[in-house]
Coordinates of N, CA, C and O in Angstrom, one line a residue:
M535 N -15.5 -6.3 8.3 CA -15.0 -6.8 7.1 C -13.8 -6.0 6.7 O -13.7 -4.8 6.9
I536 N -12.8 -6.7 6.1 CA -11.6 -6.1 5.7 C -11.5 -6.2 4.2 O -11.6 -7.3 3.6
V537 N -11.2 -5.1 3.5 CA -11.1 -5.0 2.1 C -9.7 -4.5 1.8 O -9.3 -3.5 2.2
N538 N -8.9 -5.3 1.0 CA -7.6 -4.9 0.5 C -7.7 -4.5 -0.9 O -8.4 -5.2 -1.7
I539 N -7.1 -3.4 -1.3 CA -7.0 -2.9 -2.6 C -5.6 -3.2 -3.2 O -4.7 -2.8 -2.6
Q540 N -5.6 -3.8 -4.4 CA -4.3 -4.2 -4.9 C -4.3 -4.1 -6.5 O -5.4 -4.4 -7.1
K541 N -3.2 -3.7 -7.1 CA -3.1 -3.7 -8.5 C -2.6 -5.1 -9.0 O -1.6 -5.6 -8.4
L542 N -3.4 -5.7 -9.9 CA -3.0 -7.0 -10.4 C -3.3 -7.0 -11.9 O -4.5 -6.6 -12.3
N543 N -2.4 -7.4 -12.8 CA -2.6 -7.6 -14.2 C -3.2 -6.3 -14.9 O -4.1 -6.5 -15.7
G544 N -2.8 -5.2 -14.5 CA -3.3 -3.9 -15.1 C -4.6 -3.4 -14.6 O -5.1 -2.4 -15.1
L545 N -5.2 -4.0 -13.7 CA -6.5 -3.6 -13.1 C -6.4 -3.5 -11.6 O -5.6 -4.2 -11.0
W546 N -7.3 -2.7 -11.0 CA -7.4 -2.7 -9.5 C -8.3 -3.9 -9.1 O -9.3 -4.1 -9.8
H547 N -8.0 -4.5 -8.0 CA -8.8 -5.6 -7.5 C -9.1 -5.3 -6.0 O -8.3 -4.7 -5.3
L548 N -10.3 -5.8 -5.6 CA -10.6 -5.7 -4.2 C -10.5 -7.2 -3.7 O -11.0 -8.1 -4.3
I549 N -9.7 -7.3 -2.6 CA -9.5 -8.7 -2.1 C -10.2 -8.7 -0.7 O -9.9 -8.0 0.2
I550 N -11.1 -9.6 -0.6 CA -11.9 -9.8 0.6 C -11.8 -11.3 1.0 O -12.3 -12.2 0.4
G551 N -11.1 -11.5 2.1 CA -10.8 -12.8 2.5 C -10.0 -13.5 1.5 O -8.9 -13.1 1.0
S552 N -10.5 -14.6 0.9 CA -9.9 -15.4 -0.1 C -10.4 -15.1 -1.5 O -10.0 -15.7 -2.5
C553 N -11.4 -14.1 -1.6 CA -12.0 -13.7 -2.9 C -11.3 -12.5 -3.5 O -11.0 -11.6 -2.8
R554 N -11.1 -12.6 -4.7 CA -10.5 -11.5 -5.5 C -11.6 -11.0 -6.5 O -12.0 -11.7 -7.3
I555 N -12.0 -9.7 -6.3 CA -13.0 -9.1 -7.1 C -12.4 -8.0 -8.0 O -11.8 -7.1 -7.6
Q556 N -12.5 -8.2 -9.3 CA -12.0 -7.3 -10.3 C -12.9 -6.0 -10.3 O -14.1 -6.1 -10.3
T557 N -12.3 -4.9 -10.3 CA -13.1 -3.6 -10.4 C -13.0 -3.1 -11.8 O -12.2 -3.5 -12.6
P558 N -13.9 -2.1 -12.2 CA -13.9 -1.6 -13.5 C -12.8 -0.5 -13.7 O -12.8 0.2 -14.7
F559 N -11.8 -0.4 -12.8 CA -10.8 0.6 -12.9 C -9.5 0.1 -13.4 O -9.0 -1.0 -12.9
L560 N -8.9 0.8 -14.4 CA -7.5 0.4 -14.8 C -6.5 0.8 -13.8 O -6.7 1.7 -13.0
E561 N -5.3 0.2 -13.9 CA -4.2 0.5 -13.0 C -3.8 1.9 -13.1 O -3.3 2.5 -12.1
T562 N -4.0 2.6 -14.2 CA -3.5 4.0 -14.4 C -4.5 5.0 -13.8 O -4.1 6.1 -13.7
Q563 N -5.6 4.6 -13.4 CA -6.6 5.5 -12.7 C -6.2 5.7 -11.3 O -5.5 4.9 -10.7
Q564 N -6.7 6.8 -10.7 CA -6.3 7.2 -9.4 C -6.8 6.2 -8.3 O -8.0 5.8 -8.4
R565 N -6.0 6.0 -7.3 CA -6.3 5.1 -6.2 C -7.5 5.6 -5.4 O -8.3 4.8 -4.9
E566 N -7.7 6.9 -5.4 CA -8.8 7.5 -4.6 C -10.2 7.1 -5.2 O -11.1 6.9 -4.4
R567 N -10.2 7.0 -6.5 CA -11.5 6.5 -7.1 C -11.8 5.1 -6.7 O -13.0 4.8 -6.5
V568 N -10.8 4.3 -6.6 CA -11.0 2.9 -6.3 C -11.4 2.8 -4.8 O -12.3 2.0 -4.4
V569 N -10.8 3.6 -3.9 CA -11.2 3.6 -2.5 C -12.6 4.0 -2.3 O -13.4 3.4 -1.6
A570 N -13.0 5.1 -3.1 CA -14.4 5.6 -3.0 C -15.4 4.5 -3.5 O -16.4 4.3 -2.9
Y571 N -15.0 3.8 -4.5 CA -15.8 2.7 -5.0 C -16.0 1.6 -4.0 O -17.1 1.1 -3.7
A572 N -14.8 1.2 -3.3 CA -14.9 0.2 -2.3 C -15.7 0.6 -1.1 O -16.5 -0.2 -0.6
R573 N -15.6 1.9 -0.7 CA -16.5 2.3 0.4 C -18.0 2.3 0.0 O -18.8 2.1 0.9
R574 N -18.3 2.6 -1.2 CA -19.7 2.6 -1.7 C -20.2 1.2 -1.7 O -21.4 0.9 -1.3
V575 N -19.4 0.3 -2.2 CA -19.9 -1.1 -2.4 C -19.9 -1.9 -1.0 O -20.8 -2.6 -0.8
Y576 N -18.9 -1.6 -0.2 CA -18.9 -2.3 1.1 C -18.8 -1.2 2.2 O -17.8 -0.9 2.8
P577 N -20.0 -0.6 2.5 CA -20.0 0.4 3.6 C -19.6 -0.2 5.0 O -20.0 -1.3 5.3
G578 N -18.8 0.6 5.7 CA -18.4 0.1 7.0 C -17.2 -0.8 7.0 O -16.7 -1.2 8.1
A579 N -16.7 -1.2 5.9 CA -15.5 -2.1 5.8 C -14.2 -1.3 6.1 O -14.2 -0.1 5.8
K580 N -13.2 -2.0 6.6 CA -11.9 -1.4 6.8 C -11.2 -1.5 5.5 O -11.1 -2.6 4.9
I581 N -10.7 -0.4 4.9 CA -10.0 -0.5 3.6 C -8.5 -0.4 3.8 O -8.0 0.5 4.5
F582 N -7.8 -1.3 3.2 CA -6.3 -1.3 3.3 C -5.8 -1.3 1.8 O -6.4 -1.9 1.0
E583 N -4.7 -0.6 1.6 CA -4.2 -0.4 0.3 C -2.8 -1.1 0.2 O -2.0 -0.9 1.1
R584 N -2.6 -2.0 -0.8 CA -1.4 -2.7 -1.0 C -0.8 -2.3 -2.3 O -1.5 -1.9 -3.2
D585 N 0.5 -2.4 -2.4 CA 1.2 -2.3 -3.7 C 2.0 -3.5 -4.0 O 2.4 -4.3 -3.2

């Protein structure tokens, strides 16, 4: 599974395939927290970060 992390509309989103999942993190929060969240929610997934 591949998970892309991207900032959209002031929030961080996880993009998995064609699904966009809004996270509880604001754009101003650190990317490391979002990556840790994605690893916890989707263990074993490959995490890619986009800007």
